[in-house]
Amino acid sequence: MNKNFYITTPIYYPSGKPHMGHAYSSIVADIFARFKRLENYNVLFLTGTDEHGQKIQKEAKKNNKDPKIFCDELSETFKSLTKILNLSNNDFIRTTEKRHHKSVIEIWNRLVESGDIYLDKYSGWYSVSDEAFYDEDEIENINQKKVSKSSGSTVEWVEEESYFFKLSSWSNKLLEFYNTNPNFILPTSRKNEVVKFVEKGLKDLSISRTSFKWGIPVPKNEKHVIYVWLDALTNYISALNFPDIKDKKFKDFWPADIHIIGKDILRFHAVFWPAFLLAAKLPLPKKVFGHGWILSDDKKMSKSLGNILDPIEIIDKYGVDQLRYYLVKEVSLGNDGSISMENLKNCINNDLANNYGNLCQRVFSFIKKNCDNKIPKSSTLDNLDKKLLDNLRNNIPKLINLMNKQDLNEYIKMVVNFSFEANKYFNDSEPWAIKKKKPERMKTILHTIVQQIKNITILLSPIIPNATDKVFSIMNLSNENITIDKINDDNFINYEKKLDNLEILFNKIENDN
RNA sequence: GGCGAGGUAGCUCAGUUGGUUAGAGCACAGGACUCAUAAGCCUGGGGUCGGCGGUUCGAAUCCGCCCCUCGCUACCA
């Protein structure tokens, strides 16, 4: 059985500062990556930045900087985001790196060789101010001038020499692939959109530009640079040392198990990318998951609405686990989801502080006061105890399955429910009432609840790694050894050493801000 | 316009092939307890399941029409 797992985020275009959408893609991917590690997989988790293009070139010029140096700075802010979000990525790729350059050139050459690239003219109505091309039906005549219907800016007819990729010839192959790989595009609703789009027939794709220089030059025709998608998407194999397909990395990790992306770039990943790969005679990734957008109070975040929620500000104020947990608990993966400070506060207080955090607190402090601060070992579990533990253990296959089909919300729901159950168990068992009369029973209860805390903590570790690391460390467990298997292992607990100092895991958010 | 998804408690949503008094979390109200971050536990109120009509012994669930919301409809990423 193949125990390698390759997961990616999009590479981010660093023309602006990181926003909630970047954070969300990255957090989701990180959770799946961490869960796969719990399952003992050898995981490669890649993220990075997409640094070429006209926008960057212009910005660099405006700032009077060499584009590469300019990109070094921009990329750094995204690299620092991986730390801020506590991502477990093992690589960070930049499209301005040599390894990527090599890889893109090889892809280009392969497409030339297969006859999928030809030179022609790209023409259309172009608006300089919008930096966009418009279709005939998107423009209108006003005062004998052609203007864009949407922006009102004037457009002019431009023709530019460009290389094209014969995307049109791959429609059937793509449809066949979608058909034989029904889980390639998820969620299914998005798959239907893509299939309908491809069924309408595909146009060839312009894959080079002569209007700017900041990019990878086309081999043997350096007037052109290779344009965005062919450049950007290739990052996923550049990081595996493509074109060296005999390299261990490439052999171990290609095809990718899953590309996590936002719905706005689904087409590029579900249509262009597989077409490029088919033409280049490379295997296609196994899955592309297009998640929804994060809305703020039901609206798209925008400067003019003044409703931007900045991930870094939220993390500074409330903490990274808090943001991670909230995003994946409240937003249904695959659908757009609305977030608000009010809900964030409720979510942190209820689930993290009162439920899981306080569960750890009440149990560990009870042990400190009544058991010389050592976790009691007991083998005389009664039915109530076994029921608590078994309910979680029996659900492990289901939980694994949920994660493997990216049903993150259902997974969290189940895990939180275990935490509810554990609180109820502790309440109902009332160890404080029997500590004098039945000390053995009290020990059994504590033994049981600590097992359960350990198990819940393992399951939560992909989502809130900072907090769960603290819990493991209070229990004198090294978080490097944590795997799903340990859920079934009572002896994984350290019964000898005294519990380390416990601290509040999640502070409650007060109303007054 | 075309194709697609959806309208279920104040909010976010679950509701399997139609079957008894429609569920969960949050929010709200009351109760007993005290190990704990005034946390946890128990109980409760609240819904004409978008509207109208039909099929059926029986429909949130199937069919028809209507109203509303949202997504996709290619080269900024």
Coordinates of N, CA and C in Angstrom, one line a residue, chain A residues 324-442:
Chain A
R324 N -8.3 29.0 13.3 CA -8.3 27.7 12.6 C -9.6 26.9 12.9
Y325 N -9.8 26.8 14.2 CA -11.0 26.0 14.6 C -12.3 26.7 14.1
Y326 N -12.4 27.9 14.3 CA -13.6 28.6 13.9 C -13.9 28.5 12.4
L327 N -12.8 28.7 11.6 CA -13.1 28.7 10.1 C -13.6 27.3 9.7
V328 N -13.0 26.3 10.2 CA -13.4 25.0 9.7 C -14.7 24.4 10.4
K329 N -14.9 24.9 11.6 CA -16.2 24.5 12.3 C -17.4 25.2 11.7
E330 N -17.3 26.5 11.4 CA -18.4 27.3 11.1 C -18.7 27.3 9.6
V331 N -17.6 27.2 8.8 CA -17.8 27.3 7.3 C -17.9 25.9 6.8
S332 N -19.0 25.6 6.0 CA -19.1 24.3 5.4 C -18.2 24.3 4.2
L333 N -17.2 23.4 4.3 CA -16.2 23.3 3.2 C -16.9 23.0 1.9
G334 N -16.6 23.8 0.9 CA -17.2 23.6 -0.4 C -18.3 24.7 -0.7
N335 N -18.9 25.2 0.4 CA -19.9 26.3 0.3 C -19.3 27.6 0.8
D336 N -19.9 28.7 0.3 CA -19.5 29.9 0.9 C -19.9 29.9 2.3
G337 N -19.2 30.6 3.1 CA -19.6 30.7 4.5 C -19.3 32.1 5.1
S338 N -20.3 32.5 5.9 CA -20.2 33.8 6.5 C -19.6 33.7 7.9
I339 N -18.7 34.6 8.2 CA -18.1 34.7 9.5 C -18.3 36.0 10.1
S340 N -18.3 36.1 11.4 CA -18.5 37.4 12.1 C -17.8 37.3 13.4
M341 N -17.5 38.5 13.9 CA -16.8 38.5 15.2 C -17.6 37.9 16.3
E342 N -18.9 38.2 16.2 CA -19.9 37.6 17.2 C -19.8 36.1 17.2
N343 N -19.9 35.5 16.1 CA -19.9 34.0 16.0 C -18.5 33.5 16.4
L344 N -17.5 34.2 16.0 CA -16.1 33.8 16.4 C -16.0 33.7 18.0
K345 N -16.5 34.7 18.6 CA -16.5 34.8 20.1 C -17.3 33.6 20.7
N346 N -18.5 33.4 20.1 CA -19.3 32.3 20.7 C -18.6 31.0 20.5
C347 N -18.0 30.8 19.3 CA -17.4 29.5 19.0 C -16.2 29.3 19.9
I348 N -15.4 30.3 20.1 CA -14.2 30.1 21.0 C -14.7 29.8 22.4
N349 N -15.7 30.6 22.9 CA -16.1 30.4 24.3 C -16.8 29.0 24.5
N350 N -17.7 28.7 23.6 CA -18.4 27.4 23.8 C -17.6 26.2 23.6
D351 N -17.1 26.1 22.4 CA -16.4 24.8 22.0 C -15.0 24.7 22.6
L352 N -14.2 25.8 22.5 CA -12.8 25.7 22.9 C -12.6 25.9 24.4
A353 N -13.2 27.1 24.9 CA -12.9 27.4 26.3 C -13.8 26.5 27.2
N354 N -15.1 26.6 27.1 CA -16.0 25.9 28.0 C -16.0 24.4 27.9
N355 N -15.9 24.0 26.7 CA -16.1 22.5 26.5 C -14.8 21.8 26.6
Y356 N -13.9 21.9 25.6 CA -12.7 21.1 25.5 C -11.7 21.7 26.6
G357 N -11.5 23.0 26.6 CA -10.5 23.6 27.4 C -10.8 23.3 28.9
N358 N -12.0 23.5 29.3 CA -12.4 23.4 30.6 C -12.5 21.9 31.1
L359 N -12.8 21.0 30.1 CA -12.7 19.6 30.4 C -11.3 19.2 30.8
C360 N -10.3 19.7 30.1 CA -8.9 19.4 30.5 C -8.6 20.0 31.8
Q361 N -9.0 21.2 32.0 CA -8.7 21.9 33.2 C -9.3 21.2 34.5
R362 N -10.6 20.9 34.4 CA -11.2 20.3 35.6 C -10.7 18.9 35.9
V363 N -10.3 18.2 34.9 CA -9.8 16.8 35.1 C -8.4 16.9 35.7
F364 N -7.5 17.7 35.0 CA -6.1 17.7 35.5 C -6.0 18.3 36.8
S365 N -6.8 19.3 37.1 CA -6.7 20.0 38.4 C -7.3 19.0 39.5
F366 N -8.2 18.2 39.2 CA -8.7 17.2 40.1 C -7.6 16.2 40.4
I367 N -6.9 15.8 39.4 CA -5.8 14.8 39.6 C -4.7 15.4 40.5
K368 N -4.5 16.7 40.2 CA -3.4 17.3 41.0 C -3.8 17.3 42.5
K369 N -5.0 17.6 42.8 CA -5.4 17.7 44.2 C -5.6 16.4 44.8
N370 N -6.0 15.4 44.1 CA -6.4 14.2 44.7 C -5.6 12.9 44.4
C371 N -4.7 13.0 43.5 CA -3.9 11.8 43.1 C -2.4 12.1 43.1
D372 N -2.0 13.0 43.8 CA -0.6 13.4 43.9 C -0.1 13.8 42.5
N373 N -1.0 14.3 41.7 CA -0.7 14.8 40.4 C -0.2 13.7 39.4
K374 N -0.5 12.5 39.6 CA -0.2 11.4 38.7 C -1.5 10.8 38.1
I375 N -1.4 10.5 36.9 CA -2.6 9.9 36.3 C -2.8 8.5 36.8
P376 N -3.9 8.2 37.4 CA -4.1 6.8 38.0 C -4.3 5.8 36.9
K377 N -3.7 4.6 37.2 CA -3.9 3.5 36.2 C -4.9 2.6 36.8
S378 N -5.8 2.1 36.0 CA -6.8 1.2 36.5 C -7.2 0.2 35.4
S379 N -7.5 -1.0 35.8 CA -7.9 -2.0 34.8 C -9.3 -2.5 35.1
T380 N -10.0 -1.9 36.1 CA -11.3 -2.4 36.5 C -12.4 -1.5 36.0
L381 N -12.4 -1.3 34.7 CA -13.4 -0.5 34.1 C -14.8 -1.1 34.1
D382 N -15.8 -0.3 34.5 CA -17.2 -0.9 34.4 C -17.8 -0.5 33.1
N383 N -19.1 -0.8 33.0 CA -19.8 -0.6 31.7 C -19.8 0.9 31.2
L384 N -20.1 1.7 32.2 CA -20.2 3.2 31.9 C -18.8 3.7 31.3
D385 N -17.7 3.2 31.9 CA -16.4 3.6 31.5 C -16.1 3.1 30.0
K386 N -16.4 1.8 29.9 CA -16.2 1.2 28.6 C -17.0 1.8 27.5
K387 N -18.2 2.2 27.8 CA -19.1 2.8 26.9 C -18.6 4.1 26.4
L388 N -18.1 4.9 27.3 CA -17.5 6.2 26.9 C -16.3 6.0 25.9
L389 N -15.4 5.1 26.3 CA -14.2 4.9 25.5 C -14.5 4.2 24.1
D390 N -15.4 3.2 24.2 CA -15.7 2.5 23.0 C -16.4 3.3 22.0
N391 N -17.3 4.2 22.4 CA -18.0 5.0 21.5 C -17.1 5.8 20.6
L392 N -16.0 6.3 21.1 CA -15.0 7.0 20.3 C -14.2 6.0 19.5
R393 N -13.8 5.0 20.1 CA -12.9 4.0 19.4 C -13.6 3.4 18.2
N394 N -14.9 3.0 18.5 CA -15.6 2.4 17.4 C -15.9 3.3 16.2
N395 N -15.7 4.6 16.4 CA -16.0 5.5 15.4 C -14.8 5.9 14.6
I396 N -13.6 5.4 14.9 CA -12.4 5.8 14.3 C -12.4 5.5 12.7
P397 N -12.9 4.3 12.3 CA -13.0 4.1 10.9 C -13.8 5.2 10.2
K398 N -14.9 5.5 10.8 CA -15.8 6.5 10.3 C -15.1 7.9 10.2
L399 N -14.4 8.2 11.2 CA -13.7 9.5 11.3 C -12.7 9.6 10.2
I400 N -11.9 8.5 10.0 CA -10.9 8.5 9.0 C -11.5 8.6 7.6
N401 N -12.7 7.9 7.4 CA -13.4 8.1 6.2 C -13.8 9.5 5.9
L402 N -14.4 10.1 6.9 CA -14.8 11.5 6.8 C -13.7 12.4 6.3
M403 N -12.5 12.3 6.9 CA -11.4 13.1 6.5 C -10.9 12.8 5.1
N404 N -11.0 11.5 4.8 CA -10.5 11.2 3.4 C -11.5 11.6 2.3
K405 N -12.7 11.9 2.7 CA -13.6 12.5 1.7 C -13.8 14.0 1.9
Q406 N -12.9 14.5 2.7 CA -12.9 16.0 3.0 C -14.2 16.5 3.6
D407 N -14.8 15.6 4.4 CA -16.0 16.1 5.2 C -15.6 16.6 6.5
L408 N -14.9 17.7 6.5 CA -14.2 18.3 7.7 C -15.3 18.7 8.7
N409 N -16.4 19.2 8.3 CA -17.4 19.7 9.2 C -18.0 18.5 10.0
E410 N -18.3 17.4 9.4 CA -18.9 16.3 10.1 C -17.9 15.7 11.0
Y411 N -16.7 15.7 10.6 CA -15.6 15.2 11.5 C -15.5 16.0 12.8
I412 N -15.5 17.3 12.6 CA -15.4 18.2 13.8 C -16.6 18.0 14.7
K413 N -17.8 17.9 14.1 CA -19.0 17.7 14.8 C -18.9 16.5 15.7
M414 N -18.4 15.4 15.1 CA -18.3 14.2 15.9 C -17.3 14.3 17.0
V415 N -16.2 14.9 16.8 CA -15.2 15.1 17.8 C -15.6 15.9 18.9
V416 N -16.3 17.0 18.6 CA -16.8 17.9 19.6 C -17.8 17.2 20.5
N417 N -18.6 16.3 19.8 CA -19.6 15.5 20.6 C -18.9 14.6 21.6
F418 N -17.8 14.1 21.3 CA -17.0 13.2 22.2 C -16.7 14.1 23.5
S419 N -16.4 15.3 23.2 CA -16.0 16.2 24.3 C -17.2 16.5 25.2
F420 N -18.4 16.7 24.6 CA -19.6 16.8 25.3 C -19.8 15.6 26.2
E421 N -19.7 14.4 25.6 CA -19.9 13.2 26.3 C -19.0 13.0 27.5
A422 N -17.8 13.5 27.3 CA -16.8 13.3 28.3 C -17.1 14.2 29.5
N423 N -17.6 15.4 29.2 CA -18.0 16.3 30.3 C -19.2 15.7 31.1
K424 N -20.1 15.1 30.3 CA -21.3 14.5 30.9 C -20.9 13.3 31.8
Y425 N -20.0 12.5 31.3 CA -19.5 11.4 32.0 C -18.9 11.8 33.3
F426 N -18.1 12.9 33.3 CA -17.5 13.3 34.5 C -18.5 13.9 35.5
N427 N -19.5 14.6 35.0 CA -20.6 15.1 35.8 C -21.3 13.9 36.5
D428 N -21.7 13.0 35.7 CA -22.5 11.9 36.2 C -21.8 11.0 37.1
S429 N -20.5 10.8 36.9 CA -19.7 9.9 37.8 C -19.3 10.6 39.1
E430 N -19.3 11.9 39.2 CA -19.1 12.6 40.4 C -17.9 12.1 41.2
P431 N -16.7 12.1 40.7 CA -15.6 11.6 41.5 C -15.4 12.4 42.8
W432 N -15.8 13.7 42.8 CA -15.6 14.5 44.0 C -16.5 14.0 45.1
A433 N -17.6 13.3 44.8 CA -18.5 12.9 45.8 C -18.0 11.5 46.4
I434 N -17.2 10.8 45.7 CA -16.9 9.5 46.2 C -15.4 9.3 46.5
K435 N -14.7 10.4 46.5 CA -13.2 10.3 46.7 C -12.8 9.7 48.0
K436 N -13.7 9.9 49.1 CA -13.4 9.4 50.4 C -13.8 7.9 50.5
K437 N -15.1 7.7 50.0 CA -15.7 6.4 50.2 C -15.2 5.3 49.3
K438 N -15.0 5.7 48.0 CA -14.6 4.7 47.0 C -13.4 5.2 46.2
P439 N -12.2 5.3 46.9 CA -11.1 5.9 46.2 C -10.7 5.1 44.9
E440 N -10.9 3.8 44.9 CA -10.6 3.0 43.7 C -11.4 3.3 42.6
R441 N -12.7 3.5 42.9 CA -13.6 3.9 41.8 C -13.3 5.3 41.2
M442 N -12.9 6.2 42.1 CA -12.5 7.5 41.7 C -11.3 7.4 40.7

